Structure formats: C-alpha cells, structure tokens
Short mmCIF file of C-alpha atoms in Angstrom, two decimals:
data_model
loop_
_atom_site.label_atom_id
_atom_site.label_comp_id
_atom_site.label_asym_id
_atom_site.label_seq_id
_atom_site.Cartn_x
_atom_site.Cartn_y
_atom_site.Cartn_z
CA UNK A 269 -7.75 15.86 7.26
CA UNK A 270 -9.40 12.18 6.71
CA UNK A 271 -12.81 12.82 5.17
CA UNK A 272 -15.81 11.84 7.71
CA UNK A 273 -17.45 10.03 4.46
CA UNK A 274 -14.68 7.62 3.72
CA UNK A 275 -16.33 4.05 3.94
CA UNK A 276 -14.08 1.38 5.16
CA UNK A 277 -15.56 -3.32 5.30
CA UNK A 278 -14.30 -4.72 8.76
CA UNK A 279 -13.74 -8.56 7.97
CA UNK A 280 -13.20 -10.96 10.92
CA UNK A 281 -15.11 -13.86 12.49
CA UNK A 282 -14.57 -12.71 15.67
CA UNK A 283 -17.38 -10.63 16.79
CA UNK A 284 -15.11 -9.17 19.70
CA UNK A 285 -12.60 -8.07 17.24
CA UNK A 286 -15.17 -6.92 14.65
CA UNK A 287 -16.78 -4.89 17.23
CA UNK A 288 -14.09 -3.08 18.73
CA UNK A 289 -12.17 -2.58 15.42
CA UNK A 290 -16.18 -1.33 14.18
CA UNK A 291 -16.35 0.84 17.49
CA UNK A 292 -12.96 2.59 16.79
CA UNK A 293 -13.70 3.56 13.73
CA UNK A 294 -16.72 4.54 13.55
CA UNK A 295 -16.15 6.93 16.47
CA UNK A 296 -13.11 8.33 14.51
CA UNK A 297 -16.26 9.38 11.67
CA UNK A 298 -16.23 7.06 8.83
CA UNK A 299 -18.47 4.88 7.77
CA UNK A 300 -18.56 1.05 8.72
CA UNK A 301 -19.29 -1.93 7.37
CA UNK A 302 -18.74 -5.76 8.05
CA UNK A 303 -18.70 -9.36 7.30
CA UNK A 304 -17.69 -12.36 8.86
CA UNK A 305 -15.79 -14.34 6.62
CA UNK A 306 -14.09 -13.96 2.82
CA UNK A 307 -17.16 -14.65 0.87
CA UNK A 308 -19.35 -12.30 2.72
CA UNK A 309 -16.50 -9.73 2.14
CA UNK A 310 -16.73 -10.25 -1.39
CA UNK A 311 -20.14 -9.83 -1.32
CA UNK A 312 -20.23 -6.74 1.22
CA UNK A 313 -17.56 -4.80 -0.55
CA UNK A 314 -19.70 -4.98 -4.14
CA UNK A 315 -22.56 -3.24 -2.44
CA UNK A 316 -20.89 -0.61 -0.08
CA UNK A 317 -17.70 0.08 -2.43
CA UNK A 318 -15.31 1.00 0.74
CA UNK A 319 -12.11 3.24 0.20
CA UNK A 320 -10.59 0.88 2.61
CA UNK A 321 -11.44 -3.09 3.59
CA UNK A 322 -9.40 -4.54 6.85
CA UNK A 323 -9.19 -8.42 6.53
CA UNK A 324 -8.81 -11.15 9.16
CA UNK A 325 -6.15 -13.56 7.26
CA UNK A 326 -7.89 -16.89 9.39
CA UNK A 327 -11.53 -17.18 8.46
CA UNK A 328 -13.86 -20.26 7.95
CA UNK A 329 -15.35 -20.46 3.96
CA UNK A 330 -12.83 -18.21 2.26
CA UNK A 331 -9.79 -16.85 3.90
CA UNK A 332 -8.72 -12.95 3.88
CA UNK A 333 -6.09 -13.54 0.94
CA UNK A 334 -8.18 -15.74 -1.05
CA UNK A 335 -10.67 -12.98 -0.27
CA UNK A 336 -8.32 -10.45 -1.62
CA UNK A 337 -7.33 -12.21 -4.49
CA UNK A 338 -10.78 -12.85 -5.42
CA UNK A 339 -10.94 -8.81 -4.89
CA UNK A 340 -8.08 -7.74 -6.67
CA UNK A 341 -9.38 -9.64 -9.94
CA UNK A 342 -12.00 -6.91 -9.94
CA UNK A 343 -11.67 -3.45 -11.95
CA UNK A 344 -13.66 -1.29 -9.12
CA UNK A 345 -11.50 -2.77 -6.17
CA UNK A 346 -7.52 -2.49 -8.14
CA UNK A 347 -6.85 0.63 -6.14
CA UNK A 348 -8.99 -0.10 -2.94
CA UNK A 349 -6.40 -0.05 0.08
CA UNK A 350 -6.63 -3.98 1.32
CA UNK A 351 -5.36 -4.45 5.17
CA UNK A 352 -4.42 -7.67 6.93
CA UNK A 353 -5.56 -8.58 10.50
CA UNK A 354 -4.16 -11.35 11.96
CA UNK A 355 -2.29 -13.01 14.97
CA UNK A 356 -0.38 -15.19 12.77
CA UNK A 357 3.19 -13.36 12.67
CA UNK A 358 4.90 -15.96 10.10
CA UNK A 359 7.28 -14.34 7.29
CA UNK A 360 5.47 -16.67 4.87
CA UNK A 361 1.80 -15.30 5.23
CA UNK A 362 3.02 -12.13 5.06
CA UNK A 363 4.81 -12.93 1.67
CA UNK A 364 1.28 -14.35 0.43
CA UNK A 365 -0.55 -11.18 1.78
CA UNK A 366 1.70 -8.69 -0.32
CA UNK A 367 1.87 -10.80 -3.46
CA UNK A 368 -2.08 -10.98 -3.57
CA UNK A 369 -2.25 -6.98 -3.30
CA UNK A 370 -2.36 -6.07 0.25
CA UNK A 371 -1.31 -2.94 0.87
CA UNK A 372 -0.34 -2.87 4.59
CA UNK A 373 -0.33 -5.84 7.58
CA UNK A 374 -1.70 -5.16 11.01
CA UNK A 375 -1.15 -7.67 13.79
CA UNK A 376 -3.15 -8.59 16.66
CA UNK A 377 -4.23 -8.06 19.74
CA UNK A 378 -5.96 -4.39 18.25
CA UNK A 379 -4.67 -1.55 20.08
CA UNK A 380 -7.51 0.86 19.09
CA UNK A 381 -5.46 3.85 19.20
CA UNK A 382 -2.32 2.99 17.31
CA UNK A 383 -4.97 0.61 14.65
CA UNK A 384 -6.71 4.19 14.19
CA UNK A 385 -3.51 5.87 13.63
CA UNK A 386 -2.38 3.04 10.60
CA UNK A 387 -6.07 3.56 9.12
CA UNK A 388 -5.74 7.78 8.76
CA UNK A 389 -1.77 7.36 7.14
CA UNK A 390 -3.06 4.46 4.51
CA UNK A 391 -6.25 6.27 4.19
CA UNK A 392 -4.06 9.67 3.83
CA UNK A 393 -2.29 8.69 0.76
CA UNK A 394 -5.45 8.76 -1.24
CA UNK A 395 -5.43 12.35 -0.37
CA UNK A 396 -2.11 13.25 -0.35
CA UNK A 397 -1.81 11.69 -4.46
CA UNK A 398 -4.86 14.06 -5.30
CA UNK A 399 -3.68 16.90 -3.91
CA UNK A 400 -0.09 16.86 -5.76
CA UNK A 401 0.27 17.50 -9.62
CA UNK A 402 0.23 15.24 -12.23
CA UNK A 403 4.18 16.22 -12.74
CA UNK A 404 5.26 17.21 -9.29
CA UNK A 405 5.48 15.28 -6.29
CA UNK A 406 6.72 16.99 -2.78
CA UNK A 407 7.57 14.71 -0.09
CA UNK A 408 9.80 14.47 2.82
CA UNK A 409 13.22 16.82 1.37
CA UNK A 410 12.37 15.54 -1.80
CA UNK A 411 10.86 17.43 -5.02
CA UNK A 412 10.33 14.82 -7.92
CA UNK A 413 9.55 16.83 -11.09
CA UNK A 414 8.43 14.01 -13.62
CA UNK A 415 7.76 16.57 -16.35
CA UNK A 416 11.26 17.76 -16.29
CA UNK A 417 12.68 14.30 -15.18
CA UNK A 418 14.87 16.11 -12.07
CA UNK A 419 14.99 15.08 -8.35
CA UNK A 420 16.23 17.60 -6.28
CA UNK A 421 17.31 17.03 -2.19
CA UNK A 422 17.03 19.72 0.00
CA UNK A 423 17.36 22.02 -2.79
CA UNK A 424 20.31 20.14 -4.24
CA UNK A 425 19.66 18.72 -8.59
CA UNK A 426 20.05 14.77 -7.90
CA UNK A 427 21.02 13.22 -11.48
CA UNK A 428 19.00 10.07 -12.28
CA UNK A 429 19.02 7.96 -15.21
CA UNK A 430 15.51 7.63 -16.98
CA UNK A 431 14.60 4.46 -15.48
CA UNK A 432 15.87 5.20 -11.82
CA UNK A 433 13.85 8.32 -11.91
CA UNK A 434 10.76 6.31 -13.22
CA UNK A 435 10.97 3.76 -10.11
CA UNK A 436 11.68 6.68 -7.82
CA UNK A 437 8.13 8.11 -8.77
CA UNK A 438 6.18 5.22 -8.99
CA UNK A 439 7.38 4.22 -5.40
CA UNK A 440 6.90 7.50 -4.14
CA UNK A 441 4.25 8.59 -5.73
CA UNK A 442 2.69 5.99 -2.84
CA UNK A 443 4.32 6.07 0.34
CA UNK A 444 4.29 2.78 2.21
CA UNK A 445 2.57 0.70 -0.88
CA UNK A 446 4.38 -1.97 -1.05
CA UNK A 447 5.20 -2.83 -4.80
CA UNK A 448 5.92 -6.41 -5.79
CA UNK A 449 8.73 -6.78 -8.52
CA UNK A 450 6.63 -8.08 -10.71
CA UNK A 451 4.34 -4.70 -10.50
CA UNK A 452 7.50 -2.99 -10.96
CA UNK A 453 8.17 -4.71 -13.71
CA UNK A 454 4.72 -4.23 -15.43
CA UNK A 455 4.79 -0.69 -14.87
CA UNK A 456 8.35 0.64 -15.44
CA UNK A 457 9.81 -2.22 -18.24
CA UNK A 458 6.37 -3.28 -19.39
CA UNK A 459 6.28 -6.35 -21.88
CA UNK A 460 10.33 -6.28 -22.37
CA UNK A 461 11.44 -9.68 -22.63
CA UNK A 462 15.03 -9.03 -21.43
CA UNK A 463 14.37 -7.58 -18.22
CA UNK A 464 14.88 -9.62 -15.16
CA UNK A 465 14.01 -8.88 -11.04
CA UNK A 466 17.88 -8.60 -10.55
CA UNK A 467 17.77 -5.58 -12.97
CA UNK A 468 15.04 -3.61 -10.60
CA UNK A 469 17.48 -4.45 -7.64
CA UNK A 470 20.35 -2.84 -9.80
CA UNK A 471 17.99 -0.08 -9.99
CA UNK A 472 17.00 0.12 -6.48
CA UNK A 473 21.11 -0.02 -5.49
CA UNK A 474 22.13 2.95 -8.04
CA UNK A 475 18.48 5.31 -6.35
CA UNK A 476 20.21 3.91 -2.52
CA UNK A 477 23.71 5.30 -3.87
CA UNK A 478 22.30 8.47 -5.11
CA UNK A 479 19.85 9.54 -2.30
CA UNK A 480 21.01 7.56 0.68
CA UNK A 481 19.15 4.56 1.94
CA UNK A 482 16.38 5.66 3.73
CA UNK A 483 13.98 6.45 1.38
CA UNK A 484 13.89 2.80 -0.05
CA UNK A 485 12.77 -0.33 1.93
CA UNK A 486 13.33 -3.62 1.12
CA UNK A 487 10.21 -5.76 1.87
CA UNK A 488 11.81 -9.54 1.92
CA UNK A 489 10.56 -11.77 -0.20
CA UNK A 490 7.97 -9.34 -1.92
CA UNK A 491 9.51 -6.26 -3.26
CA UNK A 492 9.91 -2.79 -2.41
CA UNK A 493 8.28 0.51 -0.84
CA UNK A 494 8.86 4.34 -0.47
CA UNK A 495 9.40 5.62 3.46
CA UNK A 496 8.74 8.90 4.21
CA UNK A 497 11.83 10.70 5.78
CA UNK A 498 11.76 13.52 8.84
CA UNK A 499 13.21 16.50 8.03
#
C-alpha cells in the first residue's frame, strides 16, 4: 500500500490543471505541493524534497525538461521519479523527455482516476525495490537470483550469459523505468571503450530469444524498459 506521507511537486501553469491534478491527489493521502513554472519547480522541489514531481512540458521561464535537466544534475533528486504532463503528443518531445531522465509521460486532458492509478504503480516501485533482497528479485513468473547469477521461468533454470543476466536485472529490478542506452551502457559496460549501442541491442535480442518478448520493450528512439507480465 502507497504510504499516506509520500510527498509529490505538481508543476503546471495552468491553475485548472494544477488544481485538479492537486485535488486528486491529495484526496488519494499524500502530500502536495506546487509551482507554476520550471524555475519555481527547481526551487519548490529543494525545500519540500518530493518522492515524486509531475511536470507540465510547456511552461513560460523554464520549461518541464529544462526543469528536469536542471533537476537531474542534482545528487538529492537522481532517483526522484520525474513525470511529464503535457498535450503535446509529438514522438520528438517524448524522445527529449526520456533522454533528460523522465521516468514516465502522461498526456492530457487529466482523467483523475486513471492519472491516480499511473501515480500509485510509479510511486509503487519505490516500494516494491525495498521490499525485495539485495540478490533476489520476484516478479511476474520470473525469479532473478543475482547472487547465484540464475533466472528461472515458472520454475524452469533459464541460462544467461553474464552480461544478459546483468541487463535483465538492472531493467527489472525497475519495472517501467525507462533506461536510455547510454545508462545501460554506464551501468552494465562502464568505461569500456569497445562497446557500442548495437551491442546492448544484441543483448536485448539474445534476453527476447531466451524469455520470449514480452518482458522487454523497446522505447523508440530512447532505449529500453522491463514490463511486468500476468500470470
């Protein structure tokens, strides 16, 4: 269950929307609070420290990925979930969203209900990585044992090479995250000089012939994330 003290920055310059968005949420039991355009954000989001900040991509002063970028530069705020609210439904400002560190896109008009329901699943993750082991992640028909480096499906031993079992748990070790390929990159190959983005789609291919291809979803232009699958 979400926690009631969770804290989550509304950005839009749109009183409507901020109010309604605000209204939702707070009624759902977390805390609130809000700005009106990227620099306030940046400004709000020192003081209050949210777990979560939803920001309008359109906004006079500083926009909501300059705003995010600005955030993302910042030790305290390089695991704070970042949303994007906008009407614009282009492919490109998408792409910019993700590559600045957004971790989920929301698109107007707000439909209070089904906005609430996208907050608790982002918001859910947090919980969901602190509940599991540091070596043992359960999810969907999947058991990922990174101490023992094994993958088993619905009970059956998957065999991974070292690397494809690396990307499988950083992926799913955050359902829905979307993970640039230059993340993937920093966090699986590190500083090695020979690695390109066509070896992490080689990678992503061999964990797609292995497990099947639902588990891992091609984000275009940005990179890669972990779906959860229904038993």
């Amino acid at each position: 269950m979400i926690s009631n003290k969770q804290k989550i920055l509304i950005v839009d310059d749109e009183p409507d929307i901020l109010e309604l968005i605000a209204y939702s949420l707070k009624k759902a039991g977390y805390t609130i609070f809000t700005a009106k355009n990227g620099k306030e954000a940046v400004q709000e989001a020192k003081k209050c420290l949210p777990d979560l900040i939803i920001l309008d991509v359109m906004m006079p002063k500083m926009d909501g990925i300059e705003a995010c970028r600005v955030l993302r530069t910042m030790p305290e705020f390089k695991n704070t979930f970042m949303v994007f609210l906008t009407a614009r439904s282009e492919e490109y400002s998408e792409i910019a969203g993700f590559n600045v560190g957004a971790d989920d896109y929301i698109a107007k008009p707000i439909k209070p209900r089904a906005l609430l329901s996208r907050i608790n699943a982002i918001l859910r993750r947090n919980l969901q990585a602190e509940e599991v082991t540091e070596t043992k992640l359960e999810i969907s028909n999947l058991v990922i044992d990174r101490e023992a480096f094994l993958v088993f499906q619905d009970g059956n031993k998957i065999v991974l090479a070292k690397k494809e079992f690396e990307l499988l748990y950083l992926l799913a070790s955050k359902p829905g995250k979307v993970y640039t390929r230059e993340a993937i990159l920093s966090s699986i190959w590190e500083d090695s000089v020979v690695v390109t983005n066509r070896t992490i789609d080689v990678h992503i291919r061999k964990l797609r012939e292995k497990l099947g291809n639902d588990y891992v979803t091609t984000v275009k232009g940005v990179g890669y994330k972990f779906e959860t699958v229904e038993a």
